[in-house]
Structures are given as C-alpha cells and as structure tokens.
Amino acid sequence: MADLDRVRRWADALIALHLDPSVWSFGFDRATTRAGLCSYSMHRITVSRHLASRYEDDEIHQVLLHEVAHAIAGPRAGHGPRWKAVASDLGYEGKRLHGGAIADELAPWVGSCPNGHTHFRYRKPTRALSCAKCSRRFDLRFQIEWDRRELPRTAASRA
Ligand SMILES: [Zn+2]
Ligand SMILES: [Zn+2]
C-alpha cells in the first residue's frame, strides 16, 4: 500500500516539474469509485485517500501521471490523442489498474456484490451478473446490484 506522505511528495514534485505550482495544487479526497481527479476550475489534482492507501506505489504513481496529463492537456483534450501523447510522455502506461479504476472513472453504472466488491459498466447490464472476485462461475449468491451514478456533463474536467 502506498504511503500517503510519499504520494503527496510525488504529486508536489510532478506539479513543480510540469505545471505552475503557484497555480496548481494537490490534495486527497474521499472518493471511493474513482482514483484521481483533475479539477480545472480549482486547479487542483486530487487522489482518493481511500484508494491511495490500498494501491501499490506504482499504481498510485500512474494515477498521478494520468491526472497531471489532464492538467497539462487541458479540459478539451478529454482522453483523446492530445491527452494520450502528453500522458505517455510523462510515463503513463495506460494499463488497467485494479479492476480498471482509472478506465472506469467515467462509467455510469456502478455495481457491488454482497461482499462489497465494486464493478463498473458503461452500459446497464442486461442480465444478472455475479461477482467474479467471489466466484469464478455464475453464482446467484454473489449477484451484483447496479446503481446508476450521476456524472457531470463536463465529464472531461472530472476525469
Ligand atoms: Zn464479490
Ligand atoms: Zn482521465
């Protein structure tokens, strides 16, 4: 698990290196369904305290690169080619992490199994799904319940 002080030091170093530290700042937030956030209005990059304490160092470092790339590329870039180019320059590998916490930051459907594992889908699942972490085979005891979450229309600025 990543040490929060160390995460903060990396974040501050990345901001000092790639952004204007008199403008941009870093902090932890309390999100549970996504790892990082780049707020263009606040000029602030935040990382989920909850996830940071569970992720490995390498993973949380990747989360930071992902968000710093958003800050550099600007809100209109979304996850498009410009953002991708900036991100890969920074060393972002674009791998799916831990159940795809980054890739799934914009997925509107969030599900949870009876044991609390979180799942994401871009479309509402049309059939019953059971949690693959709890059981390799379909098992009604581990059926996932789905909720639709509200994502702001200015999704680019939230991812
Ligand atoms: Zn489960
Ligand atoms: Zn993003």
Tab-separated table of C-alpha atoms and ligand atoms in Angstrom:
chain	number	residue	atom	x	y	z
A	1	MET	CA	0.000	0.000	0.000
A	2	ALA	CA	1.153	3.468	-0.819
A	3	ASP	CA	2.239	5.806	1.914
A	4	LEU	CA	0.149	8.993	1.746
A	5	ASP	CA	3.036	11.340	2.563
A	6	ARG	CA	5.031	9.818	-0.245
A	7	VAL	CA	2.098	10.170	-2.645
A	8	ARG	CA	1.906	13.836	-1.710
A	9	ARG	CA	5.625	14.316	-2.327
A	10	TRP	CA	5.383	12.726	-5.769
A	11	ALA	CA	2.373	14.851	-6.604
A	12	ASP	CA	4.091	18.061	-5.494
A	13	ALA	CA	7.184	17.113	-7.487
A	14	LEU	CA	5.148	16.393	-10.617
A	15	ILE	CA	3.303	19.689	-10.273
A	16	ALA	CA	6.574	21.567	-9.773
A	17	LEU	CA	8.074	19.862	-12.811
A	18	HIS	CA	5.214	20.028	-15.281
A	19	LEU	CA	2.768	22.665	-14.078
A	20	ASP	CA	2.870	26.004	-12.347
A	21	PRO	CA	2.968	25.251	-8.607
A	22	SER	CA	1.676	28.735	-7.811
A	23	VAL	CA	-1.480	27.770	-9.710
A	24	TRP	CA	-1.895	24.023	-9.275
A	25	SER	CA	-2.128	22.164	-6.012
A	26	PHE	CA	-2.571	18.625	-4.818
A	27	GLY	CA	-4.797	17.085	-2.187
A	28	PHE	CA	-6.527	13.906	-1.128
A	29	ASP	CA	-10.252	13.424	-1.478
A	30	ARG	CA	-12.751	10.921	-0.147
A	31	ALA	CA	-13.906	9.352	-3.410
A	32	THR	CA	-14.487	5.623	-3.441
A	33	THR	CA	-15.409	4.967	-7.048
A	34	ARG	CA	-12.547	6.626	-8.847
A	35	ALA	CA	-8.889	7.034	-8.115
A	36	GLY	CA	-7.983	10.519	-9.223
A	37	LEU	CA	-9.483	13.789	-10.288
A	38	CYS	CA	-8.240	16.843	-12.127
A	39	SER	CA	-10.316	19.919	-11.432
A	40	TYR	CA	-9.662	22.653	-13.974
A	41	SER	CA	-11.831	25.145	-12.148
A	42	MET	CA	-9.954	24.681	-8.873
A	43	HIS	CA	-6.581	23.961	-10.499
A	44	ARG	CA	-6.361	21.028	-8.216
A	45	ILE	CA	-5.375	17.410	-8.633
A	46	THR	CA	-6.775	15.071	-6.056
A	47	VAL	CA	-6.367	11.385	-5.375
A	48	SER	CA	-8.716	9.247	-3.368
A	49	ARG	CA	-7.311	8.801	0.114
A	50	HIS	CA	-9.245	5.586	0.311
A	51	LEU	CA	-7.773	4.101	-2.865
A	52	ALA	CA	-4.303	5.544	-2.350
A	53	SER	CA	-3.990	3.645	0.868
A	54	ARG	CA	-4.892	0.390	-0.907
A	55	TYR	CA	-2.967	0.814	-4.139
A	56	GLU	CA	0.622	-0.161	-4.671
A	57	ASP	CA	3.125	2.665	-5.152
A	58	ASP	CA	3.452	2.028	-8.886
A	59	GLU	CA	-0.277	2.118	-9.321
A	60	ILE	CA	-0.842	5.343	-7.455
A	61	HIS	CA	2.058	6.896	-9.339
A	62	GLN	CA	0.259	6.014	-12.558
A	63	VAL	CA	-2.910	7.619	-11.223
A	64	LEU	CA	-0.958	10.827	-10.613
A	65	LEU	CA	0.530	10.788	-14.113
A	66	HIS	CA	-2.939	10.275	-15.547
A	67	GLU	CA	-4.260	13.349	-13.733
A	68	VAL	CA	-1.207	15.534	-14.348
A	69	ALA	CA	-1.599	14.730	-18.046
A	70	HIS	CA	-5.170	16.038	-17.847
A	71	ALA	CA	-3.914	19.233	-16.228
A	72	ILE	CA	-1.323	19.741	-18.977
A	73	ALA	CA	-3.503	18.709	-21.901
A	74	GLY	CA	-6.436	20.871	-20.844
A	75	PRO	CA	-10.128	20.197	-20.437
A	76	ARG	CA	-10.966	19.916	-24.114
A	77	ALA	CA	-8.492	17.114	-24.721
A	78	GLY	CA	-10.562	14.570	-22.773
A	79	HIS	CA	-8.862	11.199	-23.149
A	80	GLY	CA	-8.168	11.916	-26.823
A	81	PRO	CA	-4.915	11.905	-28.797
A	82	ARG	CA	-3.512	15.069	-27.240
A	83	TRP	CA	-4.016	13.799	-23.706
A	84	LYS	CA	-2.634	10.375	-24.705
A	85	ALA	CA	0.522	11.956	-26.144
A	86	VAL	CA	1.107	14.042	-23.012
A	87	ALA	CA	0.366	11.091	-20.751
A	88	SER	CA	2.752	8.737	-22.490
A	89	ASP	CA	5.473	11.430	-22.435
A	90	LEU	CA	5.046	11.551	-18.684
A	91	GLY	CA	5.409	7.792	-18.461
A	92	TYR	CA	1.786	6.839	-18.114
A	93	GLU	CA	1.418	3.278	-19.284
A	94	GLY	CA	-2.329	3.286	-19.663
A	95	LYS	CA	-2.743	-0.107	-18.140
A	96	ARG	CA	-5.943	-1.006	-16.489
A	97	LEU	CA	-5.368	-0.924	-12.786
A	98	HIS	CA	-7.158	-2.744	-10.031
A	99	GLY	CA	-10.452	-3.501	-11.688
A	100	GLY	CA	-9.908	-0.582	-14.024
A	101	ALA	CA	-10.370	2.181	-11.503
A	102	ILE	CA	-8.995	4.739	-13.923
A	103	ALA	CA	-10.555	3.452	-17.094
A	104	ASP	CA	-13.845	3.240	-15.269
A	105	GLU	CA	-13.842	6.695	-13.786
A	106	LEU	CA	-16.492	7.705	-16.312
A	107	ALA	CA	-18.560	4.539	-16.247
A	108	PRO	CA	-22.068	5.435	-15.139
A	109	TRP	CA	-23.068	2.028	-13.807
A	110	VAL	CA	-21.554	1.031	-10.512
A	111	GLY	CA	-22.327	-2.344	-9.049
A	112	SER	CA	-21.489	-4.055	-5.844
A	113	CYS	CA	-21.630	-7.662	-4.768
A	114	PRO	CA	-22.776	-8.832	-1.325
A	115	ASN	CA	-19.132	-8.805	-0.216
A	116	GLY	CA	-18.622	-5.219	-1.275
A	117	HIS	CA	-16.548	-5.642	-4.449
A	118	THR	CA	-17.127	-2.792	-6.845
A	119	HIS	CA	-17.789	-3.243	-10.547
A	120	PHE	CA	-18.196	-0.755	-13.368
A	121	ARG	CA	-20.060	-0.853	-16.644
A	122	TYR	CA	-20.594	1.708	-19.347
A	123	ARG	CA	-23.987	0.201	-20.177
A	124	LYS	CA	-26.607	-1.172	-17.922
A	125	PRO	CA	-26.047	-4.929	-17.711
A	126	THR	CA	-28.929	-6.696	-19.401
A	127	ARG	CA	-28.636	-9.932	-17.476
A	128	ALA	CA	-27.820	-10.886	-13.922
A	129	LEU	CA	-24.092	-10.868	-13.248
A	130	SER	CA	-22.314	-12.393	-10.322
A	131	CYS	CA	-19.077	-11.171	-8.842
A	132	ALA	CA	-16.041	-12.737	-10.499
A	133	LYS	CA	-13.935	-11.984	-7.442
A	134	CYS	CA	-16.258	-14.008	-5.248
A	135	SER	CA	-16.890	-16.880	-7.637
A	136	ARG	CA	-15.364	-17.934	-10.940
A	137	ARG	CA	-18.724	-19.244	-12.096
A	138	PHE	CA	-22.051	-17.525	-12.136
A	139	ASP	CA	-23.415	-17.765	-8.633
A	140	LEU	CA	-26.627	-16.055	-7.530
A	141	ARG	CA	-25.275	-15.715	-4.010
A	142	PHE	CA	-22.812	-13.180	-5.391
A	143	GLN	CA	-25.164	-11.325	-7.664
A	144	ILE	CA	-24.156	-7.742	-8.381
A	145	GLU	CA	-26.600	-4.941	-7.669
A	146	TRP	CA	-26.295	-1.993	-10.043
A	147	ASP	CA	-26.791	1.696	-9.459
A	148	ARG	CA	-26.593	4.481	-11.942
A	149	ARG	CA	-24.461	7.343	-10.718
A	150	GLU	CA	-24.710	10.900	-11.908
A	151	LEU	CA	-21.705	12.049	-13.858
A	152	PRO	CA	-21.397	15.721	-14.683
A	153	ARG	CA	-21.827	16.565	-18.349
A	154	THR	CA	-18.455	18.259	-18.267
A	155	ALA	CA	-17.023	14.812	-17.836
A	156	ALA	CA	-13.659	15.803	-19.274
A	157	SER	CA	-12.998	18.070	-16.362
A	158	ARG	CA	-13.802	15.342	-13.899
A	159	ALA	CA	-11.747	12.568	-15.382
B	1	ZN	ZN	-17.532	-10.053	-4.707
B	2	ZN	ZN	-8.894	10.646	-17.014
